[in-house]
Structures are given as structure tokens and as C-alpha cells.
Amino acid sequence: MGLQEDFEEYAAKAKTLPENTTNENKLILYGLYKQATVGPVNTSRPGIFNMRDRAKWDAWKAVEGKSKEEAMSDYITKLDVSRPLRPPPKRTPVPRSEEGRGLPAMEKNVVMICAAVSFLGLLSAALGFAAEATRIRVSDVQTSTLGQCTYPRSPSLALGLLAAVALMIAQAIISTVAGCICCTKYPNPSDTNWTIGMIAFVAS
């Protein structure tokens, strides 16, 4: 059989991988399969909040320098029955007192980003309510005998501007970590409706 026929046969075998196949090996196989069937990466990298698709995209990106034939050959070698996939390492039992301590680096980053954006959102809301509460009302305006109006000082304008700045910072954080339509490093997929996306971005 030729390389193409062998590849298709092994691709069919890959649908029933052993249960002890590690996620690392699954990602390697995914990247090689996409490189062999599609070619180099042709989509933008998923955002940080979509960790599953982001890891698959990274695995594909890691082998984009291989030719179609090289990717097929490496895929077959990885699945060769004479070279069983490496089983997952034995997990050392974790004492109950230490369970729940610590999170993977990616999850910690997501938690920190969500906390920062949430804080900025609450701060903006609080500043907005404070601006509304301190705005100048008609009853606060004093009129002199000459018909001149005297307006008392109010921090409402400054509070409103601070609320807007807090929202802008939150939007910038989200756009930076998740990837916005106007600052992505990679080409947009062909099915992306850029106009609608831009309108939604500006509105937000």
C-alpha cells in the first residue's frame, strides 16, 4: 500500500484509541492529522477562555513546518502498534489536607483575569451610581436678584469619567487576553462577519 492508504488505515484505527492514551499524545495526533489533511493552520488562535480548542490549535501550529507526507509518516509512526502509546504516569495520592490547593497556571490566569474584570465592572457601577446621586438638581441652583444662576460644585462629572475609564480598562483586558477582531495576530477565518463583529465591539 502507498503512504496515503496507510495513513487512512491508521486514521481509522485512531478512532478507537486505548483508554490510557494521554492528552499529550492525543494532541500530537490531532496536530499531525490536521497538517496531513488540511495543511498549515488557517484559522485564528482561540481565546484564553477556550482552553480545549486553544490546546488543539497549538498542537496543529507546532507541526505546520512539516510537509503532507512527513505529517502522514509521523502520524503512522505515532500510532504504530509495535510502539504503544506511553501510558499516563502514576499519580501519587494527594493527602486530603492538600486537596484543592493550587490550580494549573492557565486556570490561575483565567481566575485572576476574571477577578480583575469583575472588580472593574463593580467599580464602574459604583462610580456611576455615585455620579447620579451627586448630580446637580434644579433645586440646587441658586438665582440672584439680577437673574444670574449660581451652580454648586459637584463631583458627578469626575465620577462619571472614572466610571467610563474603568469600563474601558476592563474592555482592553478582555480584548487583549481573548483576542479582539481588530488586534488579532492571525488572519480572520473566512466565515467571520467582520462588520457585525466591529459594530458589536464598538457598542460594547
mmCIF file of C-alpha atoms in Angstrom:
data_model
loop_
_atom_site.group_PDB
_atom_site.id
_atom_site.type_symbol
_atom_site.label_atom_id
_atom_site.label_comp_id
_atom_site.label_asym_id
_atom_site.label_seq_id
_atom_site.Cartn_x
_atom_site.Cartn_y
_atom_site.Cartn_z
ATOM 1 C CA MET A 1 0.000 0.000 0.000
ATOM 2 C CA GLY A 2 1.039 3.583 -0.567
ATOM 3 C CA LEU A 3 1.522 6.216 2.112
ATOM 4 C CA GLN A 4 -1.964 7.660 1.580
ATOM 5 C CA GLU A 5 -3.638 4.263 2.024
ATOM 6 C CA ASP A 6 -1.574 3.524 5.142
ATOM 7 C CA PHE A 7 -2.467 6.908 6.589
ATOM 8 C CA GLU A 8 -6.184 6.367 6.034
ATOM 9 C CA GLU A 9 -5.967 2.925 7.647
ATOM 10 C CA TYR A 10 -4.204 4.289 10.724
ATOM 11 C CA ALA A 11 -6.593 7.229 10.901
ATOM 12 C CA ALA A 12 -9.438 4.722 11.169
ATOM 13 C CA LYS A 13 -7.570 2.934 13.975
ATOM 14 C CA ALA A 14 -7.170 6.221 15.824
ATOM 15 C CA LYS A 15 -10.938 6.373 16.361
ATOM 16 C CA THR A 16 -10.555 3.629 18.989
ATOM 17 C CA LEU A 17 -7.532 4.725 20.986
ATOM 18 C CA PRO A 18 -6.654 2.913 24.221
ATOM 19 C CA GLU A 19 -8.166 4.397 27.361
ATOM 20 C CA ASN A 20 -4.712 5.085 28.767
ATOM 21 C CA THR A 21 -3.776 7.381 25.878
ATOM 22 C CA THR A 22 -2.561 10.653 27.334
ATOM 23 C CA ASN A 23 -3.966 14.016 26.337
ATOM 24 C CA GLU A 24 -0.486 14.988 25.165
ATOM 25 C CA ASN A 25 -0.434 12.128 22.662
ATOM 26 C CA LYS A 26 -3.966 12.875 21.541
ATOM 27 C CA LEU A 27 -2.984 16.468 20.821
ATOM 28 C CA ILE A 28 0.103 15.352 18.887
ATOM 29 C CA LEU A 29 -2.020 13.025 16.767
ATOM 30 C CA TYR A 30 -4.577 15.766 16.198
ATOM 31 C CA GLY A 31 -1.931 18.228 15.038
ATOM 32 C CA LEU A 32 -0.335 15.714 12.662
ATOM 33 C CA TYR A 33 -3.727 14.690 11.263
ATOM 34 C CA LYS A 34 -4.743 18.301 10.573
ATOM 35 C CA GLN A 35 -1.374 19.045 8.983
ATOM 36 C CA ALA A 36 -1.660 15.965 6.763
ATOM 37 C CA THR A 37 -5.265 16.571 5.692
ATOM 38 C CA VAL A 38 -5.657 20.363 5.747
ATOM 39 C CA GLY A 39 -2.144 21.754 5.692
ATOM 40 C CA PRO A 40 -0.791 24.723 7.685
ATOM 41 C CA VAL A 41 -3.002 26.425 10.250
ATOM 42 C CA ASN A 42 -5.631 28.575 8.514
ATOM 43 C CA THR A 43 -7.671 29.833 11.478
ATOM 44 C CA SER A 44 -7.062 32.325 14.262
ATOM 45 C CA ARG A 45 -5.996 31.107 17.693
ATOM 46 C CA PRO A 46 -8.914 30.597 20.115
ATOM 47 C CA GLY A 47 -9.090 32.862 23.159
ATOM 48 C CA ILE A 48 -7.719 32.002 26.572
ATOM 49 C CA PHE A 49 -11.183 31.130 27.875
ATOM 50 C CA ASN A 50 -11.498 28.332 25.290
ATOM 51 C CA MET A 51 -8.610 26.240 26.596
ATOM 52 C CA ARG A 52 -9.592 22.971 24.869
ATOM 53 C CA ASP A 53 -9.669 24.397 21.348
ATOM 54 C CA ARG A 54 -6.651 26.572 22.139
ATOM 55 C CA ALA A 55 -4.577 23.478 23.025
ATOM 56 C CA LYS A 56 -5.670 21.733 19.800
ATOM 57 C CA TRP A 57 -4.786 24.811 17.774
ATOM 58 C CA ASP A 58 -1.335 24.969 19.415
ATOM 59 C CA ALA A 59 -0.720 21.284 18.607
ATOM 60 C CA TRP A 60 -1.573 21.933 14.963
ATOM 61 C CA LYS A 61 0.574 25.075 14.860
ATOM 62 C CA ALA A 62 3.543 23.152 16.303
ATOM 63 C CA VAL A 63 3.808 20.920 13.196
ATOM 64 C CA GLU A 64 2.977 23.423 10.465
ATOM 65 C CA GLY A 65 6.520 23.187 9.100
ATOM 66 C CA LYS A 66 6.051 19.553 8.086
ATOM 67 C CA SER A 67 5.043 18.557 4.590
ATOM 68 C CA LYS A 68 1.918 16.485 3.993
ATOM 69 C CA GLU A 69 3.998 13.335 3.531
ATOM 70 C CA GLU A 70 6.045 13.982 6.684
ATOM 71 C CA ALA A 71 2.910 14.547 8.726
ATOM 72 C CA MET A 72 1.377 11.308 7.419
ATOM 73 C CA SER A 73 4.538 9.343 8.165
ATOM 74 C CA ASP A 74 4.859 10.749 11.685
ATOM 75 C CA TYR A 75 1.169 10.057 12.310
ATOM 76 C CA ILE A 76 1.584 6.425 11.309
ATOM 77 C CA THR A 77 4.701 6.059 13.445
ATOM 78 C CA LYS A 78 2.912 7.519 16.449
ATOM 79 C CA LEU A 79 0.079 5.029 16.074
ATOM 80 C CA ASP A 80 2.232 2.013 15.191
ATOM 81 C CA VAL A 81 1.100 -0.976 17.245
ATOM 82 C CA SER A 82 4.707 -2.007 17.773
ATOM 83 C CA ARG A 83 5.237 1.262 19.638
ATOM 84 C CA PRO A 84 2.347 1.523 22.098
ATOM 85 C CA LEU A 85 1.432 4.945 23.291
ATOM 86 C CA ARG A 86 3.020 5.934 26.555
ATOM 87 C CA PRO A 87 0.639 5.301 29.478
ATOM 88 C CA PRO A 88 -0.088 8.155 31.819
ATOM 89 C CA PRO A 89 2.303 8.494 34.773
ATOM 90 C CA LYS A 90 1.199 7.006 38.045
ATOM 91 C CA ARG A 91 -0.496 9.565 40.166
ATOM 92 C CA THR A 92 0.732 9.937 43.713
ATOM 93 C CA PRO A 93 -2.199 10.089 46.130
ATOM 94 C CA VAL A 94 -2.706 13.592 47.485
ATOM 95 C CA PRO A 95 -3.455 13.932 51.195
ATOM 96 C CA ARG A 96 -6.895 15.281 51.928
ATOM 97 C CA SER A 97 -5.380 18.256 53.690
ATOM 98 C CA GLU A 98 -3.660 19.264 50.442
ATOM 99 C CA GLU A 99 -6.539 18.588 48.070
ATOM 100 C CA GLY A 100 -7.802 21.669 46.319
ATOM 101 C CA ARG A 101 -4.570 23.558 46.908
ATOM 102 C CA GLY A 102 -3.272 25.308 43.854
ATOM 103 C CA LEU A 103 -4.581 25.449 40.300
ATOM 104 C CA PRO A 104 -2.901 24.900 36.947
ATOM 105 C CA ALA A 105 -1.163 28.010 35.647
ATOM 106 C CA MET A 106 -3.765 28.523 32.908
ATOM 107 C CA GLU A 107 -6.670 28.302 35.363
ATOM 108 C CA LYS A 108 -4.942 30.711 37.738
ATOM 109 C CA ASN A 109 -4.556 33.212 34.909
ATOM 110 C CA VAL A 110 -8.226 32.897 33.982
ATOM 111 C CA VAL A 111 -9.313 33.355 37.615
ATOM 112 C CA MET A 112 -7.101 36.424 38.021
ATOM 113 C CA ILE A 113 -8.345 37.969 34.778
ATOM 114 C CA CYS A 114 -11.991 37.320 35.648
ATOM 115 C CA ALA A 115 -11.454 38.788 39.118
ATOM 116 C CA ALA A 116 -9.843 41.932 37.688
ATOM 117 C CA VAL A 117 -12.589 42.443 35.100
ATOM 118 C CA SER A 118 -15.304 41.812 37.709
ATOM 119 C CA PHE A 119 -13.730 44.322 40.083
ATOM 120 C CA LEU A 120 -13.543 46.957 37.353
ATOM 121 C CA GLY A 121 -17.169 46.292 36.427
ATOM 122 C CA LEU A 122 -18.322 46.712 40.036
ATOM 123 C CA LEU A 123 -16.151 49.811 40.419
ATOM 124 C CA SER A 124 -17.664 51.334 37.292
ATOM 125 C CA ALA A 125 -21.186 50.617 38.518
ATOM 126 C CA ALA A 126 -20.450 52.124 41.939
ATOM 127 C CA LEU A 127 -18.940 55.244 40.381
ATOM 128 C CA GLY A 128 -21.903 55.553 38.039
ATOM 129 C CA PHE A 129 -24.398 55.404 40.913
ATOM 130 C CA ALA A 130 -22.293 57.911 42.872
ATOM 131 C CA ALA A 131 -22.284 60.271 39.886
ATOM 132 C CA GLU A 132 -26.057 60.012 39.622
ATOM 133 C CA ALA A 133 -26.502 60.616 43.334
ATOM 134 C CA THR A 134 -24.313 63.747 43.320
ATOM 135 C CA ARG A 135 -25.602 65.352 40.142
ATOM 136 C CA ILE A 136 -26.907 68.896 40.323
ATOM 137 C CA ARG A 137 -30.671 69.175 40.590
ATOM 138 C CA VAL A 138 -32.856 72.130 39.725
ATOM 139 C CA SER A 139 -33.483 72.840 43.387
ATOM 140 C CA ASP A 140 -29.715 73.187 43.965
ATOM 141 C CA VAL A 141 -29.368 76.082 41.504
ATOM 142 C CA GLN A 142 -29.459 79.491 43.147
ATOM 143 C CA THR A 143 -30.773 82.548 41.310
ATOM 144 C CA SER A 144 -29.605 86.061 42.189
ATOM 145 C CA THR A 145 -31.733 89.189 42.040
ATOM 146 C CA LEU A 146 -30.084 90.018 38.727
ATOM 147 C CA GLY A 147 -31.269 86.766 37.205
ATOM 148 C CA GLN A 148 -27.868 85.084 37.267
ATOM 149 C CA CYS A 149 -27.724 81.401 38.147
ATOM 150 C CA THR A 150 -25.143 80.002 40.543
ATOM 151 C CA TYR A 151 -24.419 76.283 40.250
ATOM 152 C CA PRO A 152 -22.943 74.420 43.225
ATOM 153 C CA ARG A 153 -19.861 72.284 42.755
ATOM 154 C CA SER A 154 -20.495 68.614 42.083
ATOM 155 C CA PRO A 155 -18.139 65.630 41.582
ATOM 156 C CA SER A 156 -20.633 63.917 39.283
ATOM 157 C CA LEU A 157 -18.690 64.675 36.099
ATOM 158 C CA ALA A 158 -15.428 63.345 37.511
ATOM 159 C CA LEU A 159 -17.161 60.238 38.862
ATOM 160 C CA GLY A 160 -18.816 59.604 35.507
ATOM 161 C CA LEU A 161 -15.484 59.884 33.687
ATOM 162 C CA LEU A 162 -13.846 57.487 36.142
ATOM 163 C CA ALA A 163 -16.687 55.016 35.580
ATOM 164 C CA ALA A 164 -16.101 55.203 31.830
ATOM 165 C CA VAL A 165 -12.335 54.732 32.260
ATOM 166 C CA ALA A 166 -12.896 51.643 34.415
ATOM 167 C CA LEU A 167 -15.089 50.126 31.704
ATOM 168 C CA MET A 168 -12.527 50.928 29.024
ATOM 169 C CA ILE A 169 -9.771 49.214 31.026
ATOM 170 C CA ALA A 170 -11.974 46.132 31.516
ATOM 171 C CA GLN A 171 -12.704 46.039 27.778
ATOM 172 C CA ALA A 172 -9.000 46.360 26.986
ATOM 173 C CA ILE A 173 -8.150 43.451 29.291
ATOM 174 C CA ILE A 174 -10.787 41.214 27.711
ATOM 175 C CA SER A 175 -9.692 42.173 24.196
ATOM 176 C CA THR A 176 -6.031 41.527 24.996
ATOM 177 C CA VAL A 177 -6.413 38.068 26.540
ATOM 178 C CA ALA A 178 -9.320 36.774 24.467
ATOM 179 C CA GLY A 179 -8.347 38.327 21.135
ATOM 180 C CA CYS A 180 -10.413 41.080 19.589
ATOM 181 C CA ILE A 181 -11.358 41.341 15.938
ATOM 182 C CA CYS A 182 -9.152 44.353 15.306
ATOM 183 C CA CYS A 183 -5.944 43.285 17.086
ATOM 184 C CA THR A 184 -5.682 39.549 16.416
ATOM 185 C CA LYS A 185 -2.253 38.385 15.288
ATOM 186 C CA TYR A 186 -3.588 35.850 12.826
ATOM 187 C CA PRO A 187 -5.877 36.156 9.791
ATOM 188 C CA ASN A 188 -9.602 36.028 10.487
ATOM 189 C CA PRO A 189 -11.432 32.885 9.351
ATOM 190 C CA SER A 190 -13.255 33.273 6.054
ATOM 191 C CA ASP A 191 -16.647 32.825 7.726
ATOM 192 C CA THR A 192 -16.114 35.744 10.138
ATOM 193 C CA ASN A 193 -18.641 38.560 9.699
ATOM 194 C CA TRP A 194 -16.176 41.370 10.370
ATOM 195 C CA THR A 195 -18.706 44.218 10.014
ATOM 196 C CA ILE A 196 -21.117 42.842 12.586
ATOM 197 C CA GLY A 197 -18.202 41.991 14.856
ATOM 198 C CA MET A 198 -16.852 45.544 14.679
ATOM 199 C CA ILE A 199 -20.290 47.045 15.441
ATOM 200 C CA ALA A 200 -20.652 44.769 18.473
ATOM 201 C CA PHE A 201 -17.138 45.599 19.638
ATOM 202 C CA VAL A 202 -17.689 49.375 19.428
ATOM 203 C CA ALA A 203 -21.093 49.055 21.116
ATOM 204 C CA SER A 204 -19.591 47.070 23.990
#
